[in-house]
Amino acid sequence: MSEVTSKESGANPSGLYGTHTWTIVKFSKISKPEIRSNVFEVGGHQWSILVYPKGCDVPTHLSLFLCVANCDKLLPGWNHFAQFTISMVNKDPKKSKHSDTLHKFGKKEHDWGWKKYMELPKLHDGFIDEYGSLTIMAQVQVIRDRVDRPFPCLDVHYRRELVRVYLKEVEPIFLSFMKEKRSKLMEDKTRWESLCTFWLGMDQKSRREMSQEKMEVILKLVVKHFYIKKEVTSSLVMDFLFHGLNYFVWSSTTQEKILHTISRQMGKLLKDDLDSSILNALEEEPKKERAADVKNLPAPIVSVNKDMFVLVDDAMLLMEKAVLEPLPDESGPQNRMEVGNDGGREDEKRLTEFARRTLEVFILDHILCNKVEGAYKEAIALKMQEELIREEEENLNDGIVVCGSFSCCRLGICKTIWMVRE
């Protein structure tokens, strides 16, 4: 007996998510080495659940896999990422077993799962019911795989469930990044004092130009830093970075215009039209609640202007604020079965705030280290070159000819000096 629930229309995350429930009647009497569920469709692809009742190469365990259906008909090069959860239902819901993973399915690797999903004797501890039936549920989230995709999002309900499990793993990813960047800003005071002096000597126009960066550049770097394929937490990290980015939208006075810009920029990276999917994602939460969340957050240090991220204040003042502002504390562990209470929403709000702060630090660090410090180093190099040219001109005026090698003379290796004959 099977029940399929999925929403396939559109490119939004909910349209790429689906569940399949499979009840295996009289499981204990099955003699076949392997059995498969009915085929079900999620994200435009066909799937099935594969069970080895007496184990796959492991006779002491039940083996369980998610498979791409009709894999023999797949074209060479076919592949898609999917995050999925396989659950074995217990008569006591708190004892149900859940296993999560992320895999890139292809023509060769068309199935993925667990050879040692559960020890066979444990099946009788509430998993096989009084009628001899075993119930298995699959939750599948297809993730559109693009090289430059910044935020592969999850269905809102699936995300909330995964947050329960991986909260204590996702939080440290954001916190460790912020701590690393803060320590980098604090560790070399001499370096930053020199940089501040250089910054104060710049005109206002130059400062404004350096205090911004193209969104496309930043988003690509965010993906490169945070998205680790095959890490089950990566989709959660990307998802909350996406919602953290939306904070910049809803804290702006020109929300609709900026929303369109972000949609367009992300669409370029995805090589797909994401305007509708981003709007759908934003509509997953009531507007009043979202507005209240934004109102309660601290003033942003980054805004969006057309296709640019822009620092809202003087770069050096914002650097000081980023260093001195206390980091949020880590929260306690949660229970997967408590998905329905208000704590789930609070955890999501907390991770969204972590992601927002992470994005702000990422953008600030990029502008300071790549643009401002880069310009500072160029200015120092230019000044050194001008000093060497001036020194050489003075030597010529004094009737002295030195070796013409820039690196040789600069390092003091060359000791050769010729007096010009009159």
CSV table of C-alpha atoms in Angstrom, one decimal:
chain,number,residue,atom,x,y,z
A,1,MET,CA,0.0,0.0,0.0
A,2,SER,CA,1.5,3.3,-1.0
A,3,GLU,CA,0.6,7.0,-0.6
A,4,VAL,CA,2.4,9.7,-2.6
A,5,THR,CA,2.4,13.4,-1.8
A,6,SER,CA,4.4,15.8,-3.9
A,7,LYS,CA,4.2,19.2,-5.4
A,8,GLU,CA,5.9,19.3,-8.8
A,9,SER,CA,4.8,22.6,-10.4
A,10,GLY,CA,7.3,25.5,-10.6
A,11,ALA,CA,11.0,25.7,-9.7
A,12,ASN,CA,10.5,26.7,-6.0
A,13,PRO,CA,11.9,24.3,-3.4
A,14,SER,CA,8.4,23.0,-2.4
A,15,GLY,CA,7.9,22.0,-6.0
A,16,LEU,CA,11.1,19.8,-5.9
A,17,TYR,CA,10.1,18.1,-2.6
A,18,GLY,CA,7.9,15.1,-2.1
A,19,THR,CA,7.2,12.2,0.2
A,20,HIS,CA,6.4,8.5,-0.3
A,21,THR,CA,5.0,6.1,2.3
A,22,TRP,CA,5.3,2.4,1.7
A,23,THR,CA,3.6,-0.2,3.9
A,24,ILE,CA,5.1,-3.7,3.3
A,25,VAL,CA,2.4,-6.2,4.3
A,26,LYS,CA,3.4,-9.4,6.0
A,27,PHE,CA,7.1,-8.3,6.0
A,28,SER,CA,8.3,-11.3,8.1
A,29,LYS,CA,7.0,-13.8,5.5
A,30,ILE,CA,8.9,-12.3,2.6
A,31,SER,CA,11.4,-14.7,1.2
A,32,LYS,CA,12.7,-12.6,-1.7
A,33,PRO,CA,16.3,-11.2,-1.3
A,34,GLU,CA,15.2,-7.7,-2.3
A,35,ILE,CA,11.9,-5.8,-2.8
A,36,ARG,CA,11.1,-2.4,-4.3
A,37,SER,CA,8.3,0.1,-3.7
A,38,ASN,CA,6.1,1.5,-6.4
A,39,VAL,CA,7.7,4.2,-8.5
A,40,PHE,CA,6.9,7.7,-7.3
A,41,GLU,CA,7.8,11.1,-8.8
A,42,VAL,CA,9.6,14.0,-7.1
A,43,GLY,CA,11.3,17.0,-8.7
A,44,GLY,CA,10.5,15.7,-12.2
A,45,HIS,CA,12.4,12.5,-11.6
A,46,GLN,CA,11.2,8.9,-10.8
A,47,TRP,CA,12.3,7.2,-7.7
A,48,SER,CA,11.7,4.0,-5.7
A,49,ILE,CA,12.7,2.5,-2.3
A,50,LEU,CA,14.8,-0.7,-2.3
A,51,VAL,CA,14.9,-3.0,0.7
A,52,TYR,CA,17.0,-6.1,1.4
A,53,PRO,CA,15.0,-7.9,4.1
A,54,LYS,CA,18.0,-10.1,5.0
A,55,GLY,CA,20.6,-7.5,4.3
A,56,CYS,CA,22.8,-6.6,1.3
A,57,ASP,CA,26.1,-8.4,1.9
A,58,VAL,CA,25.3,-7.9,5.7
A,59,PRO,CA,23.0,-10.8,6.8
A,60,THR,CA,22.6,-9.3,10.3
A,61,HIS,CA,21.0,-6.1,9.2
A,62,LEU,CA,18.1,-4.8,7.0
A,63,SER,CA,19.5,-2.7,4.1
A,64,LEU,CA,17.7,0.3,2.7
A,65,PHE,CA,18.3,2.5,-0.3
A,66,LEU,CA,16.7,5.2,-2.4
A,67,CYS,CA,17.0,4.5,-6.1
A,68,VAL,CA,16.4,6.3,-9.4
A,69,ALA,CA,13.8,4.3,-11.2
A,70,ASN,CA,14.4,2.9,-14.7
A,71,CYS,CA,18.1,3.7,-14.4
A,72,ASP,CA,18.9,1.6,-17.5
A,73,LYS,CA,17.0,4.2,-19.6
A,74,LEU,CA,19.0,7.2,-18.3
A,75,LEU,CA,21.1,9.0,-20.8
A,76,PRO,CA,24.9,9.2,-20.3
A,77,GLY,CA,25.8,12.2,-18.2
A,78,TRP,CA,22.4,12.3,-16.4
A,79,ASN,CA,22.9,13.4,-12.8
A,80,HIS,CA,21.0,15.2,-10.0
A,81,PHE,CA,21.6,16.0,-6.4
A,82,ALA,CA,19.0,15.0,-3.9
A,83,GLN,CA,18.8,15.3,-0.1
A,84,PHE,CA,16.6,12.6,1.4
A,85,THR,CA,15.5,11.1,4.7
A,86,ILE,CA,14.4,7.5,5.0
A,87,SER,CA,12.3,6.8,8.1
A,88,MET,CA,11.1,3.5,9.6
A,89,VAL,CA,7.9,4.1,11.5
A,90,ASN,CA,7.6,2.7,15.0
A,91,LYS,CA,4.3,2.3,16.9
A,92,ASP,CA,5.8,4.8,19.4
A,93,PRO,CA,6.5,7.8,17.1
A,94,LYS,CA,9.4,8.9,19.4
A,95,LYS,CA,11.2,5.6,18.6
A,96,SER,CA,10.9,5.9,14.8
A,97,LYS,CA,14.2,5.8,13.1
A,98,HIS,CA,15.3,8.6,10.7
A,99,SER,CA,18.4,8.7,8.5
A,100,ASP,CA,19.4,11.6,6.3
A,101,THR,CA,22.0,11.9,3.5
A,102,LEU,CA,22.8,13.9,0.4
A,103,HIS,CA,23.9,12.3,-2.8
A,104,LYS,CA,24.6,13.0,-6.5
A,105,PHE,CA,22.6,10.4,-8.4
A,106,GLY,CA,23.7,9.4,-11.8
A,107,LYS,CA,23.6,6.6,-14.3
A,108,LYS,CA,26.3,4.7,-12.5
A,109,GLU,CA,25.5,5.7,-8.9
A,110,HIS,CA,21.7,5.3,-9.2
A,111,ASP,CA,21.1,4.1,-5.7
A,112,TRP,CA,22.2,5.3,-2.3
A,113,GLY,CA,21.5,4.4,1.3
A,114,TRP,CA,22.5,2.2,4.1
A,115,LYS,CA,23.6,-1.4,4.1
A,116,LYS,CA,23.4,-1.5,7.9
A,117,TYR,CA,20.2,0.5,8.4
A,118,MET,CA,18.9,-1.6,11.3
A,119,GLU,CA,19.8,-4.8,13.1
A,120,LEU,CA,17.2,-7.5,12.2
A,121,PRO,CA,16.1,-8.3,15.8
A,122,LYS,CA,15.3,-4.6,16.5
A,123,LEU,CA,12.5,-4.7,13.8
A,124,HIS,CA,10.4,-6.5,16.4
A,125,ASP,CA,10.7,-3.6,18.9
A,126,GLY,CA,7.7,-1.8,17.6
A,127,PHE,CA,8.6,-1.5,13.9
A,128,ILE,CA,6.6,-4.5,12.7
A,129,ASP,CA,3.0,-4.0,13.8
A,130,GLU,CA,0.5,-6.5,15.1
A,131,TYR,CA,-0.5,-7.3,11.5
A,132,GLY,CA,3.1,-8.1,10.5
A,133,SER,CA,3.5,-4.9,8.4
A,134,LEU,CA,6.5,-2.6,8.2
A,135,THR,CA,6.1,1.0,7.2
A,136,ILE,CA,8.8,3.1,5.5
A,137,MET,CA,8.7,6.7,4.5
A,138,ALA,CA,11.0,8.6,2.1
A,139,GLN,CA,11.3,12.4,2.0
A,140,VAL,CA,13.1,13.6,-1.1
A,141,GLN,CA,14.3,17.1,-1.9
A,142,VAL,CA,15.8,17.5,-5.3
A,143,ILE,CA,18.4,20.2,-5.4
A,144,ARG,CA,19.0,22.0,-8.7
A,145,ASP,CA,22.8,21.6,-9.2
A,146,ARG,CA,24.5,24.6,-10.8
A,147,VAL,CA,28.1,25.6,-10.4
A,148,ASP,CA,27.3,29.1,-9.3
A,149,ARG,CA,24.1,28.4,-7.5
A,150,PRO,CA,24.2,30.5,-4.3
A,151,PHE,CA,21.3,29.2,-2.3
A,152,PRO,CA,19.8,25.7,-3.0
A,153,CYS,CA,16.7,26.0,-0.8
A,154,LEU,CA,14.6,23.4,1.0
A,155,ASP,CA,10.9,22.9,1.4
A,156,VAL,CA,9.8,24.9,4.5
A,157,HIS,CA,8.4,21.9,6.4
A,158,TYR,CA,11.4,19.6,5.5
A,159,ARG,CA,13.8,22.4,6.5
A,160,ARG,CA,12.1,22.8,9.9
A,161,GLU,CA,12.5,19.1,10.6
A,162,LEU,CA,16.2,19.0,9.5
A,163,VAL,CA,16.9,22.0,11.7
A,164,ARG,CA,15.8,19.9,14.7
A,165,VAL,CA,18.5,17.4,13.9
A,166,TYR,CA,21.4,19.5,12.7
A,167,LEU,CA,20.9,22.7,14.7
A,168,LYS,CA,24.1,22.0,16.7
A,169,GLU,CA,26.1,21.4,13.5
A,170,VAL,CA,24.9,24.4,11.5
A,171,GLU,CA,25.3,27.0,14.2
A,172,PRO,CA,29.0,26.4,14.6
A,173,ILE,CA,29.6,26.8,10.9
A,174,PHE,CA,28.3,30.4,11.0
A,175,LEU,CA,29.9,31.2,14.4
A,176,SER,CA,33.3,29.8,13.5
A,177,PHE,CA,33.4,31.9,10.4
A,178,MET,CA,32.5,35.1,12.3
A,179,LYS,CA,35.0,34.4,15.0
A,180,GLU,CA,37.7,33.7,12.5
A,181,LYS,CA,37.1,37.0,10.7
A,182,ARG,CA,36.9,39.0,13.9
A,183,SER,CA,40.2,37.6,15.2
A,184,LYS,CA,41.8,38.4,11.8
A,185,LEU,CA,40.6,42.0,12.2
A,186,MET,CA,41.9,42.2,15.8
A,187,GLU,CA,45.2,40.4,15.6
A,188,ASP,CA,47.3,42.9,13.7
A,189,LYS,CA,46.7,46.3,15.1
A,190,THR,CA,49.6,47.9,13.3
A,191,ARG,CA,48.3,46.7,10.0
A,192,TRP,CA,44.9,48.2,10.5
A,193,GLU,CA,46.2,51.5,11.9
A,194,SER,CA,48.2,51.9,8.7
A,195,LEU,CA,45.1,51.0,6.7
A,196,CYS,CA,43.0,53.5,8.6
A,197,THR,CA,45.5,56.2,7.9
A,198,PHE,CA,45.4,55.4,4.2
A,199,TRP,CA,41.6,55.4,4.3
A,200,LEU,CA,41.3,58.8,6.0
A,201,GLY,CA,43.6,60.2,3.3
A,202,MET,CA,41.2,59.2,0.5
A,203,ASP,CA,38.6,61.5,-0.9
A,204,GLN,CA,34.9,60.8,-0.3
A,205,LYS,CA,34.3,59.7,-3.9
A,206,SER,CA,37.0,57.1,-3.7
A,207,ARG,CA,35.7,55.8,-0.4
A,208,ARG,CA,32.2,55.4,-1.8
A,209,GLU,CA,33.5,53.5,-4.8
A,210,MET,CA,35.5,51.1,-2.5
A,211,SER,CA,32.6,50.6,-0.1
A,212,GLN,CA,30.6,48.5,-2.6
A,213,GLU,CA,30.9,45.3,-4.5
A,214,LYS,CA,28.8,43.6,-7.2
A,215,MET,CA,26.3,41.1,-5.8
A,216,GLU,CA,27.2,38.5,-8.4
A,217,VAL,CA,30.9,38.5,-7.2
A,218,ILE,CA,29.9,38.1,-3.5
A,219,LEU,CA,27.3,35.4,-4.1
A,220,LYS,CA,29.8,33.3,-6.1
A,221,LEU,CA,32.3,33.6,-3.3
A,222,VAL,CA,29.7,32.7,-0.7
A,223,VAL,CA,28.9,29.4,-2.5
A,224,LYS,CA,32.6,28.6,-2.9
A,225,HIS,CA,33.2,29.0,0.8
A,226,PHE,CA,30.1,27.4,2.3
A,227,TYR,CA,28.7,24.9,-0.1
A,228,ILE,CA,30.4,21.5,0.4
A,229,LYS,CA,28.7,18.9,-1.8
A,230,LYS,CA,27.8,15.7,-0.1
A,231,GLU,CA,27.7,17.4,3.3
A,232,VAL,CA,24.1,17.0,4.6
A,233,THR,CA,24.3,20.3,6.4
A,234,SER,CA,25.3,22.3,3.3
A,235,SER,CA,21.8,22.6,2.0
A,236,LEU,CA,20.6,24.0,5.4
A,237,VAL,CA,23.5,26.5,5.4
A,238,MET,CA,22.7,27.7,1.9
A,239,ASP,CA,19.0,27.8,2.7
A,240,PHE,CA,19.5,30.1,5.7
A,241,LEU,CA,22.0,32.3,3.9
A,242,PHE,CA,19.3,32.8,1.3
A,243,HIS,CA,16.8,33.9,4.0
A,244,GLY,CA,19.5,36.0,5.6
A,245,LEU,CA,19.9,37.7,2.2
A,246,ASN,CA,16.2,38.5,2.2
A,247,TYR,CA,16.7,40.5,5.3
A,248,PHE,CA,18.6,43.1,3.2
A,249,VAL,CA,15.5,43.2,1.0
A,250,TRP,CA,12.9,43.7,3.7
A,251,SER,CA,14.9,46.2,5.7
A,252,SER,CA,15.1,48.4,2.6
A,253,THR,CA,12.8,51.2,1.6
A,254,THR,CA,12.6,50.1,-2.0
A,255,GLN,CA,11.8,46.4,-1.3
A,256,GLU,CA,10.1,45.5,-4.6
A,257,LYS,CA,12.9,47.1,-6.7
A,258,ILE,CA,15.6,45.3,-4.8
A,259,LEU,CA,13.7,42.0,-4.7
A,260,HIS,CA,13.6,42.1,-8.5
A,261,THR,CA,17.4,42.9,-8.6
A,262,ILE,CA,18.2,40.0,-6.3
A,263,SER,CA,16.0,37.7,-8.4
A,264,ARG,CA,17.7,38.8,-11.6
A,265,GLN,CA,21.2,38.4,-10.2
A,266,MET,CA,20.5,34.9,-8.8
A,267,GLY,CA,18.7,34.0,-12.0
A,268,LYS,CA,22.0,34.8,-13.9
A,269,LEU,CA,23.9,32.6,-11.6
A,270,LEU,CA,21.4,29.8,-12.0
A,271,LYS,CA,21.0,30.3,-15.7
A,272,ASP,CA,17.3,30.0,-14.9
A,273,ASP,CA,14.4,32.3,-14.1
A,274,LEU,CA,14.1,32.4,-10.3
A,275,ASP,CA,11.9,35.5,-9.8
A,276,SER,CA,8.8,33.3,-9.1
A,277,SER,CA,10.7,30.9,-6.8
A,278,ILE,CA,12.2,33.7,-4.7
A,279,LEU,CA,8.8,35.3,-4.4
A,280,ASN,CA,7.3,31.9,-3.4
A,281,ALA,CA,10.0,31.4,-0.8
A,282,LEU,CA,9.3,34.8,0.7
A,283,GLU,CA,5.6,34.1,0.8
A,284,GLU,CA,6.1,30.9,2.9
A,285,GLU,CA,6.0,33.1,6.0
A,286,PRO,CA,3.2,35.7,6.8
A,287,LYS,CA,4.3,39.2,5.8
A,288,LYS,CA,3.3,40.6,9.2
A,289,GLU,CA,5.5,38.1,11.0
A,290,ARG,CA,8.4,38.7,8.6
A,291,ALA,CA,8.1,42.5,9.0
A,292,ALA,CA,8.0,42.1,12.8
A,293,ASP,CA,11.2,40.0,12.7
A,294,VAL,CA,13.0,42.6,10.6
A,295,LYS,CA,11.9,45.4,12.9
A,296,ASN,CA,13.4,43.6,15.9
A,297,LEU,CA,16.8,43.1,14.3
A,298,PRO,CA,19.7,45.5,14.7
A,299,ALA,CA,20.4,48.1,12.1
A,300,PRO,CA,22.2,46.5,9.0
A,301,ILE,CA,25.7,47.4,8.0
A,302,VAL,CA,25.0,46.4,4.4
A,303,SER,CA,22.3,47.6,2.0
A,304,VAL,CA,21.5,46.7,-1.7
A,305,ASN,CA,21.6,49.4,-4.4
A,306,LYS,CA,20.7,48.1,-7.9
A,307,ASP,CA,23.1,45.1,-8.4
A,308,MET,CA,25.6,46.1,-5.7
A,309,PHE,CA,26.1,45.4,-2.0
A,310,VAL,CA,26.9,48.7,-0.3
A,311,LEU,CA,28.3,49.5,3.2
A,312,VAL,CA,25.8,51.8,5.0
A,313,ASP,CA,28.5,53.7,6.9
A,314,ASP,CA,32.2,54.4,7.0
A,315,ALA,CA,34.1,51.2,6.4
A,316,MET,CA,36.5,51.7,9.3
A,317,LEU,CA,33.6,52.4,11.7
A,318,LEU,CA,31.8,49.3,10.5
A,319,MET,CA,35.0,47.3,11.0
A,320,GLU,CA,35.2,48.4,14.6
A,321,LYS,CA,31.5,47.6,15.1
A,322,ALA,CA,32.0,44.1,13.7
A,323,VAL,CA,34.9,43.5,16.1
A,324,LEU,CA,33.2,44.9,19.2
A,325,GLU,CA,29.6,43.7,18.7
A,326,PRO,CA,29.0,40.5,20.7
A,327,LEU,CA,28.3,37.3,18.9
A,328,PRO,CA,25.1,35.4,19.5
A,329,ASP,CA,25.3,32.5,21.9
A,330,GLU,CA,24.8,28.9,20.8
A,331,SER,CA,21.4,27.3,21.7
A,332,GLY,CA,20.7,24.0,23.2
A,333,PRO,CA,19.9,20.7,21.4
A,334,GLN,CA,16.4,20.0,20.1
A,335,ASN,CA,14.2,16.9,19.6
A,336,ARG,CA,13.3,15.9,16.0
A,337,MET,CA,9.7,15.0,17.1
A,338,GLU,CA,8.9,18.5,18.3
A,339,VAL,CA,8.6,20.0,14.9
A,340,GLY,CA,5.1,21.4,15.5
A,341,ASN,CA,5.9,23.7,18.5
A,342,ASP,CA,6.9,27.3,18.4
A,343,GLY,CA,10.5,26.4,19.2
A,344,GLY,CA,10.9,25.3,15.5
A,345,ARG,CA,10.2,28.8,14.3
A,346,GLU,CA,12.4,30.3,17.0
A,347,ASP,CA,15.3,28.0,15.9
A,348,GLU,CA,14.8,29.1,12.2
A,349,LYS,CA,14.7,32.8,13.2
A,350,ARG,CA,17.9,32.3,15.1
A,351,LEU,CA,19.7,30.6,12.2
A,352,THR,CA,18.5,33.3,9.8
A,353,GLU,CA,20.0,35.9,12.1
A,354,PHE,CA,23.3,33.9,12.2
A,355,ALA,CA,23.2,33.8,8.4
A,356,ARG,CA,22.5,37.5,8.1
A,357,ARG,CA,25.4,38.4,10.4
A,358,THR,CA,27.6,36.0,8.5
A,359,LEU,CA,26.8,37.6,5.2
A,360,GLU,CA,27.5,41.1,6.6
A,361,VAL,CA,30.9,40.0,7.9
A,362,PHE,CA,31.6,38.2,4.6
A,363,ILE,CA,30.8,41.4,2.6
A,364,LEU,CA,32.7,43.7,5.0
A,365,ASP,CA,35.7,41.4,5.1
A,366,HIS,CA,35.8,41.2,1.3
A,367,ILE,CA,35.6,44.9,0.8
A,368,LEU,CA,38.3,45.6,3.5
A,369,CYS,CA,40.7,42.9,2.5
A,370,ASN,CA,40.3,42.8,-1.3
A,371,LYS,CA,39.4,46.3,-2.2
A,372,VAL,CA,40.6,48.7,0.5
A,373,GLU,CA,43.7,46.8,1.5
A,374,GLY,CA,44.4,46.0,-2.2
A,375,ALA,CA,44.3,49.7,-3.0
A,376,TYR,CA,46.6,50.4,0.0
A,377,LYS,CA,49.2,47.9,-1.1
A,378,GLU,CA,49.1,49.3,-4.7
A,379,ALA,CA,49.6,52.8,-3.2
A,380,ILE,CA,52.6,51.6,-1.1
A,381,ALA,CA,54.1,49.9,-4.1
A,382,LEU,CA,53.7,53.0,-6.2
A,383,LYS,CA,55.2,55.2,-3.5
A,384,MET,CA,58.2,52.8,-3.2
A,385,GLN,CA,58.7,52.9,-7.0
A,386,GLU,CA,58.6,56.7,-7.0
A,387,GLU,CA,61.1,56.9,-4.3
A,388,LEU,CA,63.5,54.6,-6.2
A,389,ILE,CA,63.1,56.7,-9.3
A,390,ARG,CA,63.8,59.8,-7.4
A,391,GLU,CA,66.8,58.3,-5.7
A,392,GLU,CA,68.2,57.2,-9.1
A,393,GLU,CA,67.7,60.7,-10.5
A,394,GLU,CA,69.5,62.2,-7.5
A,395,ASN,CA,72.4,59.8,-8.0
A,396,LEU,CA,72.7,60.7,-11.6
A,397,ASN,CA,72.7,64.4,-10.7
A,398,ASP,CA,75.5,63.7,-8.3
A,399,GLY,CA,77.6,62.0,-11.0
A,400,ILE,CA,77.0,58.4,-9.7
A,401,VAL,CA,75.8,55.5,-11.8
A,402,VAL,CA,74.3,52.5,-10.0
A,403,CYS,CA,73.3,49.1,-11.2
A,404,GLY,CA,70.0,49.3,-13.1
A,405,SER,CA,68.5,46.2,-11.6
A,406,PHE,CA,65.4,47.2,-9.5
A,407,SER,CA,65.4,44.1,-7.4
A,408,CYS,CA,69.1,43.9,-7.1
A,409,CYS,CA,69.5,47.5,-5.7
A,410,ARG,CA,66.4,47.3,-3.6
A,411,LEU,CA,67.7,44.2,-1.8
A,412,GLY,CA,71.1,45.8,-1.4
A,413,ILE,CA,72.8,42.9,-3.2
A,414,CYS,CA,74.5,45.0,-5.8
A,415,LYS,CA,77.6,46.9,-4.4
A,416,THR,CA,78.8,48.1,-7.8
A,417,ILE,CA,79.1,51.9,-8.1
A,418,TRP,CA,80.9,53.7,-10.9
A,419,MET,CA,81.9,57.3,-10.8
A,420,VAL,CA,81.1,59.1,-14.0
A,421,ARG,CA,84.3,60.2,-15.8
A,422,GLU,CA,84.5,63.8,-16.6
